[in-house]
């Protein structure tokens, strides 16, 4: 990114929601590209967890066992038996999220030191996804050990989607961070792309809001 303003320079971007939570990735990238610039978008962890639950529900990975507990499972993919469980239909009711939160928190020993970060590393049962992905402090530690703080820009999802102006402000902060020349976002081309995206139906769908008691727990 140091050479971004050089004529003919090409910047390579790569993105994945899986980079942030894998502590093995930062030291590898730091060894390969020590001047790498890092962008991370963080969403309110409670809202993110509920949205993630609905994502898992839409993809058929939420099940209810015989005792009524809701959990995330990959049994439908043939990795384990689905016997004695029922797949939840999309959209999942907010009570399903309450069941998952209650069961998963009860299963953790919260008296252990750094129990949140240990949970975020995963334990092989698929539980490291819905709730612990919101433990951003745990995930960012490995990145800030491998890279200087000045090479990381964090954006807050709720802020940059609040309005078009907020989105443009966030984009401009990314341009500045990467050393890119400012782009004309008032151009007819950009407006045409915005109209195109506005016409595309959202895949997210609609679902009921989270229960207040679940939000209070989280």
mmCIF file of N, CA, C and O in Angstrom, residues 79-142:
data_model
loop_
_atom_site.group_PDB
_atom_site.id
_atom_site.type_symbol
_atom_site.label_atom_id
_atom_site.label_comp_id
_atom_site.label_asym_id
_atom_site.label_seq_id
_atom_site.Cartn_x
_atom_site.Cartn_y
_atom_site.Cartn_z
ATOM 1 N N UNK A 79 -21.862 -35.318 8.432
ATOM 2 C CA UNK A 79 -20.713 -35.394 9.321
ATOM 3 C C UNK A 79 -21.037 -36.121 10.627
ATOM 4 O O UNK A 79 -20.162 -36.597 11.312
ATOM 5 N N UNK A 80 -22.298 -36.143 10.987
ATOM 6 C CA UNK A 80 -22.727 -36.878 12.174
ATOM 7 C C UNK A 80 -24.206 -37.208 12.012
ATOM 8 O O UNK A 80 -24.878 -36.710 11.118
ATOM 9 N N UNK A 81 -24.711 -38.059 12.879
ATOM 10 C CA UNK A 81 -26.101 -38.482 12.772
ATOM 11 C C UNK A 81 -27.058 -37.370 13.191
ATOM 12 O O UNK A 81 -26.780 -36.612 14.126
ATOM 13 N N UNK A 82 -28.181 -37.272 12.488
ATOM 14 C CA UNK A 82 -29.223 -36.310 12.837
ATOM 15 C C UNK A 82 -30.327 -36.977 13.657
ATOM 16 O O UNK A 82 -31.355 -36.358 13.930
ATOM 17 N N UNK A 83 -30.133 -38.231 14.036
ATOM 18 C CA UNK A 83 -31.158 -38.990 14.742
ATOM 19 C C UNK A 83 -31.579 -38.285 16.024
ATOM 20 O O UNK A 83 -30.751 -37.780 16.783
ATOM 21 N N UNK A 84 -32.894 -38.215 16.243
ATOM 22 C CA UNK A 84 -33.422 -37.624 17.461
ATOM 23 C C UNK A 84 -33.453 -36.114 17.461
ATOM 24 O O UNK A 84 -33.724 -35.497 18.491
ATOM 25 N N UNK A 85 -33.183 -35.490 16.306
ATOM 26 C CA UNK A 85 -33.196 -34.034 16.221
ATOM 27 C C UNK A 85 -34.149 -33.580 15.125
ATOM 28 O O UNK A 85 -34.494 -34.353 14.220
ATOM 29 N N UNK A 86 -34.557 -32.325 15.196
ATOM 30 C CA UNK A 86 -35.462 -31.742 14.215
ATOM 31 C C UNK A 86 -34.846 -30.474 13.655
ATOM 32 O O UNK A 86 -34.371 -29.625 14.413
ATOM 33 N N UNK A 87 -34.841 -30.357 12.327
ATOM 34 C CA UNK A 87 -34.309 -29.144 11.690
ATOM 35 C C UNK A 87 -35.296 -28.003 11.862
ATOM 36 O O UNK A 87 -36.498 -28.172 11.683
ATOM 37 N N UNK A 88 -34.776 -26.841 12.199
ATOM 38 C CA UNK A 88 -35.618 -25.659 12.341
ATOM 39 C C UNK A 88 -35.806 -25.000 10.977
ATOM 40 O O UNK A 88 -34.868 -24.878 10.204
ATOM 41 N N UNK A 89 -37.030 -24.573 10.706
ATOM 42 C CA UNK A 89 -37.338 -23.907 9.450
ATOM 43 C C UNK A 89 -37.025 -22.416 9.554
ATOM 44 O O UNK A 89 -37.130 -21.809 10.614
ATOM 45 N N UNK A 90 -36.635 -21.849 8.412
ATOM 46 C CA UNK A 90 -36.341 -20.421 8.340
ATOM 47 C C UNK A 90 -37.616 -19.643 8.064
ATOM 48 O O UNK A 90 -38.447 -20.074 7.261
ATOM 49 N N UNK A 91 -37.806 -18.480 8.685
ATOM 50 C CA UNK A 91 -36.921 -17.861 9.683
ATOM 51 C C UNK A 91 -37.107 -18.480 11.058
ATOM 52 O O UNK A 91 -38.205 -18.889 11.415
ATOM 53 N N UNK A 92 -36.027 -18.547 11.813
ATOM 54 C CA UNK A 92 -36.099 -19.106 13.153
ATOM 55 C C UNK A 92 -36.769 -18.103 14.100
ATOM 56 O O UNK A 92 -36.538 -16.894 14.011
ATOM 57 N N UNK A 93 -37.579 -18.626 14.982
ATOM 58 C CA UNK A 93 -38.247 -17.783 15.972
ATOM 59 C C UNK A 93 -37.219 -17.248 16.971
ATOM 60 O O UNK A 93 -36.204 -17.902 17.236
ATOM 61 N N UNK A 94 -37.452 -16.076 17.533
ATOM 62 C CA UNK A 94 -36.510 -15.531 18.521
ATOM 63 C C UNK A 94 -36.343 -16.439 19.735
ATOM 64 O O UNK A 94 -35.303 -16.423 20.388
ATOM 65 N N UNK A 95 -37.371 -17.270 20.012
ATOM 66 C CA UNK A 95 -37.261 -18.221 21.113
ATOM 67 C C UNK A 95 -36.168 -19.249 20.853
ATOM 68 O O UNK A 95 -35.554 -19.767 21.793
ATOM 69 N N UNK A 96 -35.900 -19.550 19.577
ATOM 70 C CA UNK A 96 -34.830 -20.486 19.232
ATOM 71 C C UNK A 96 -33.467 -19.893 19.598
ATOM 72 O O UNK A 96 -32.581 -20.593 20.097
ATOM 73 N N UNK A 97 -33.317 -18.605 19.369
ATOM 74 C CA UNK A 97 -32.068 -17.938 19.731
ATOM 75 C C UNK A 97 -31.908 -17.914 21.247
ATOM 76 O O UNK A 97 -30.820 -18.156 21.768
ATOM 77 N N UNK A 98 -32.990 -17.649 21.950
ATOM 78 C CA UNK A 98 -32.956 -17.659 23.411
ATOM 79 C C UNK A 98 -32.531 -19.030 23.925
ATOM 80 O O UNK A 98 -31.715 -19.143 24.853
ATOM 81 N N UNK A 99 -33.055 -20.102 23.310
ATOM 82 C CA UNK A 99 -32.699 -21.463 23.711
ATOM 83 C C UNK A 99 -31.227 -21.733 23.481
ATOM 84 O O UNK A 99 -30.530 -22.294 24.336
ATOM 85 N N UNK A 100 -30.723 -21.316 22.309
ATOM 86 C CA UNK A 100 -29.309 -21.540 22.001
ATOM 87 C C UNK A 100 -28.407 -20.770 22.959
ATOM 88 O O UNK A 100 -27.431 -21.312 23.487
ATOM 89 N N UNK A 101 -28.732 -19.503 23.208
ATOM 90 C CA UNK A 101 -27.915 -18.672 24.095
ATOM 91 C C UNK A 101 -27.893 -19.269 25.503
ATOM 92 O O UNK A 101 -26.824 -19.401 26.122
ATOM 93 N N UNK A 102 -29.060 -19.641 26.004
ATOM 94 C CA UNK A 102 -29.151 -20.194 27.355
ATOM 95 C C UNK A 102 -28.333 -21.475 27.487
ATOM 96 O O UNK A 102 -27.559 -21.649 28.439
ATOM 97 N N UNK A 103 -28.482 -22.375 26.504
ATOM 98 C CA UNK A 103 -27.789 -23.661 26.559
ATOM 99 C C UNK A 103 -26.283 -23.504 26.425
ATOM 100 O O UNK A 103 -25.508 -24.130 27.151
ATOM 101 N N UNK A 104 -25.843 -22.644 25.498
ATOM 102 C CA UNK A 104 -24.405 -22.514 25.256
ATOM 103 C C UNK A 104 -23.709 -21.804 26.406
ATOM 104 O O UNK A 104 -22.591 -22.158 26.781
ATOM 105 N N UNK A 105 -24.337 -20.801 26.995
ATOM 106 C CA UNK A 105 -23.721 -20.123 28.134
ATOM 107 C C UNK A 105 -23.679 -21.043 29.353
ATOM 108 O O UNK A 105 -22.708 -21.034 30.116
ATOM 109 N N UNK A 106 -24.728 -21.859 29.519
ATOM 110 C CA UNK A 106 -24.755 -22.787 30.651
ATOM 111 C C UNK A 106 -23.675 -23.853 30.523
ATOM 112 O O UNK A 106 -23.199 -24.397 31.531
ATOM 113 N N UNK A 107 -23.283 -24.150 29.292
ATOM 114 C CA UNK A 107 -22.289 -25.197 29.058
ATOM 115 C C UNK A 107 -20.855 -24.714 29.275
ATOM 116 O O UNK A 107 -19.933 -25.527 29.286
ATOM 117 N N UNK A 108 -20.662 -23.399 29.423
ATOM 118 C CA UNK A 108 -19.311 -22.858 29.595
ATOM 119 C C UNK A 108 -19.005 -22.615 31.064
ATOM 120 O O UNK A 108 -19.882 -22.187 31.830
ATOM 121 N N UNK A 109 -17.790 -22.879 31.474
ATOM 122 C CA UNK A 109 -17.335 -22.568 32.824
ATOM 123 C C UNK A 109 -16.843 -21.132 32.827
ATOM 124 O O UNK A 109 -15.699 -20.847 32.456
ATOM 125 N N UNK A 110 -17.705 -20.216 33.245
ATOM 126 C CA UNK A 110 -17.390 -18.799 33.176
ATOM 127 C C UNK A 110 -16.491 -18.330 34.313
ATOM 128 O O UNK A 110 -16.171 -17.150 34.412
ATOM 129 N N UNK A 111 -16.097 -19.274 35.179
ATOM 130 C CA UNK A 111 -15.151 -18.927 36.243
ATOM 131 C C UNK A 111 -13.706 -19.071 35.770
ATOM 132 O O UNK A 111 -12.783 -18.596 36.431
ATOM 133 N N UNK A 112 -13.507 -19.734 34.628
ATOM 134 C CA UNK A 112 -12.161 -19.914 34.107
ATOM 135 C C UNK A 112 -11.614 -18.592 33.577
ATOM 136 O O UNK A 112 -12.347 -17.789 32.997
ATOM 137 N N UNK A 113 -10.338 -18.388 33.766
ATOM 138 C CA UNK A 113 -9.709 -17.183 33.251
ATOM 139 C C UNK A 113 -9.714 -17.202 31.722
ATOM 140 O O UNK A 113 -9.405 -18.214 31.104
ATOM 141 N N UNK A 114 -10.103 -16.086 31.144
ATOM 142 C CA UNK A 114 -10.118 -15.944 29.681
ATOM 143 C C UNK A 114 -11.027 -16.971 29.010
ATOM 144 O O UNK A 114 -10.744 -17.442 27.902
ATOM 145 N N UNK A 115 -12.137 -17.330 29.661
ATOM 146 C CA UNK A 115 -13.032 -18.357 29.112
ATOM 147 C C UNK A 115 -13.634 -17.954 27.773
ATOM 148 O O UNK A 115 -13.853 -18.789 26.906
ATOM 149 N N UNK A 116 -13.853 -16.650 27.577
ATOM 150 C CA UNK A 116 -14.424 -16.186 26.315
ATOM 151 C C UNK A 116 -13.478 -16.461 25.151
ATOM 152 O O UNK A 116 -13.883 -16.948 24.089
ATOM 153 N N UNK A 117 -12.196 -16.156 25.340
ATOM 154 C CA UNK A 117 -11.225 -16.351 24.260
ATOM 155 C C UNK A 117 -10.980 -17.836 23.999
ATOM 156 O O UNK A 117 -10.757 -18.251 22.862
ATOM 157 N N UNK A 118 -11.031 -18.648 25.062
ATOM 158 C CA UNK A 118 -10.893 -20.092 24.873
ATOM 159 C C UNK A 118 -12.071 -20.623 24.061
ATOM 160 O O UNK A 118 -11.908 -21.473 23.175
ATOM 161 N N UNK A 119 -13.262 -20.106 24.331
ATOM 162 C CA UNK A 119 -14.464 -20.504 23.590
ATOM 163 C C UNK A 119 -14.346 -20.079 22.129
ATOM 164 O O UNK A 119 -14.709 -20.818 21.215
ATOM 165 N N UNK A 120 -13.833 -18.879 21.916
ATOM 166 C CA UNK A 120 -13.730 -18.351 20.560
ATOM 167 C C UNK A 120 -12.811 -19.181 19.667
ATOM 168 O O UNK A 120 -12.933 -19.158 18.440
ATOM 169 N N UNK A 121 -11.864 -19.918 20.273
ATOM 170 C CA UNK A 121 -10.964 -20.761 19.485
ATOM 171 C C UNK A 121 -11.673 -21.988 18.933
ATOM 172 O O UNK A 121 -11.177 -22.618 18.008
ATOM 173 N N UNK A 122 -12.823 -22.342 19.538
ATOM 174 C CA UNK A 122 -13.591 -23.481 19.039
ATOM 175 C C UNK A 122 -13.234 -24.765 19.739
ATOM 176 O O UNK A 122 -12.125 -24.943 20.231
ATOM 177 N N UNK A 123 -14.224 -25.653 19.798
ATOM 178 C CA UNK A 123 -14.000 -26.939 20.434
ATOM 179 C C UNK A 123 -14.426 -28.101 19.550
ATOM 180 O O UNK A 123 -14.612 -29.227 20.017
ATOM 181 N N UNK A 124 -14.613 -27.820 18.257
ATOM 182 C CA UNK A 124 -14.869 -28.902 17.313
ATOM 183 C C UNK A 124 -16.314 -29.280 17.111
ATOM 184 O O UNK A 124 -16.630 -30.108 16.265
ATOM 185 N N UNK A 125 -17.239 -28.667 17.876
ATOM 186 C CA UNK A 125 -18.640 -29.057 17.721
ATOM 187 C C UNK A 125 -19.469 -28.024 16.967
ATOM 188 O O UNK A 125 -20.686 -28.107 16.913
ATOM 189 N N UNK A 126 -18.795 -27.055 16.370
ATOM 190 C CA UNK A 126 -19.512 -26.028 15.615
ATOM 191 C C UNK A 126 -20.000 -24.880 16.470
ATOM 192 O O UNK A 126 -20.601 -23.936 15.983
ATOM 193 N N UNK A 127 -19.722 -24.952 17.780
ATOM 194 C CA UNK A 127 -20.230 -23.961 18.706
ATOM 195 C C UNK A 127 -19.444 -22.662 18.658
ATOM 196 O O UNK A 127 -19.825 -21.677 19.277
ATOM 197 N N UNK A 128 -18.324 -22.651 17.969
ATOM 198 C CA UNK A 128 -17.472 -21.459 17.965
ATOM 199 C C UNK A 128 -17.953 -20.393 16.990
ATOM 200 O O UNK A 128 -17.251 -19.437 16.723
ATOM 201 N N UNK A 129 -19.142 -20.547 16.466
ATOM 202 C CA UNK A 129 -19.599 -19.632 15.435
ATOM 203 C C UNK A 129 -20.567 -18.555 15.908
ATOM 204 O O UNK A 129 -20.225 -17.379 15.890
ATOM 205 N N UNK A 130 -21.753 -18.931 16.326
ATOM 206 C CA UNK A 130 -22.827 -17.962 16.514
ATOM 207 C C UNK A 130 -22.503 -16.914 17.576
ATOM 208 O O UNK A 130 -22.595 -15.716 17.311
ATOM 209 N N UNK A 131 -22.121 -17.314 18.760
ATOM 210 C CA UNK A 131 -21.849 -16.343 19.821
ATOM 211 C C UNK A 131 -20.396 -15.871 19.870
ATOM 212 O O UNK A 131 -20.141 -14.659 19.862
ATOM 213 N N UNK A 132 -19.406 -16.761 19.921
ATOM 214 C CA UNK A 132 -18.024 -16.302 20.125
ATOM 215 C C UNK A 132 -17.433 -15.489 18.986
ATOM 216 O O UNK A 132 -16.413 -14.837 19.184
ATOM 217 N N UNK A 133 -18.035 -15.516 17.814
ATOM 218 C CA UNK A 133 -17.491 -14.674 16.744
ATOM 219 C C UNK A 133 -17.622 -13.197 17.075
ATOM 220 O O UNK A 133 -17.005 -12.355 16.426
ATOM 221 N N UNK A 134 -18.413 -12.874 18.065
ATOM 222 C CA UNK A 134 -18.552 -11.485 18.482
ATOM 223 C C UNK A 134 -17.567 -11.069 19.548
ATOM 224 O O UNK A 134 -17.574 -9.917 19.982
ATOM 225 N N UNK A 135 -16.675 -11.982 19.954
ATOM 226 C CA UNK A 135 -15.646 -11.644 20.942
ATOM 227 C C UNK A 135 -14.462 -11.026 20.199
ATOM 228 O O UNK A 135 -13.394 -11.607 20.051
ATOM 229 N N UNK A 136 -14.651 -9.817 19.719
ATOM 230 C CA UNK A 136 -13.674 -9.186 18.829
ATOM 231 C C UNK A 136 -12.328 -8.957 19.506
ATOM 232 O O UNK A 136 -11.277 -9.024 18.859
ATOM 233 N N UNK A 137 -12.353 -8.650 20.800
ATOM 234 C CA UNK A 137 -11.086 -8.405 21.490
ATOM 235 C C UNK A 137 -10.191 -9.639 21.450
ATOM 236 O O UNK A 137 -8.978 -9.540 21.249
ATOM 237 N N UNK A 138 -10.803 -10.814 21.613
ATOM 238 C CA UNK A 138 -10.039 -12.067 21.566
ATOM 239 C C UNK A 138 -9.418 -12.265 20.188
ATOM 240 O O UNK A 138 -8.269 -12.701 20.058
ATOM 241 N N UNK A 139 -10.189 -11.953 19.160
ATOM 242 C CA UNK A 139 -9.739 -12.207 17.798
ATOM 243 C C UNK A 139 -8.680 -11.202 17.345
ATOM 244 O O UNK A 139 -7.742 -11.547 16.622
ATOM 245 N N UNK A 140 -8.812 -9.962 17.786
ATOM 246 C CA UNK A 140 -7.883 -8.922 17.343
ATOM 247 C C UNK A 140 -6.514 -9.023 18.015
ATOM 248 O O UNK A 140 -5.530 -8.479 17.506
ATOM 249 N N UNK A 141 -6.447 -9.704 19.142
ATOM 250 C CA UNK A 141 -5.173 -9.821 19.849
ATOM 251 C C UNK A 141 -4.076 -10.383 18.948
ATOM 252 O O UNK A 141 -2.952 -9.860 18.911
ATOM 253 N N UNK A 142 -4.396 -11.481 18.261
ATOM 254 C CA UNK A 142 -3.383 -12.128 17.420
ATOM 255 C C UNK A 142 -2.939 -11.216 16.292
ATOM 256 O O UNK A 142 -1.754 -11.203 15.912
#
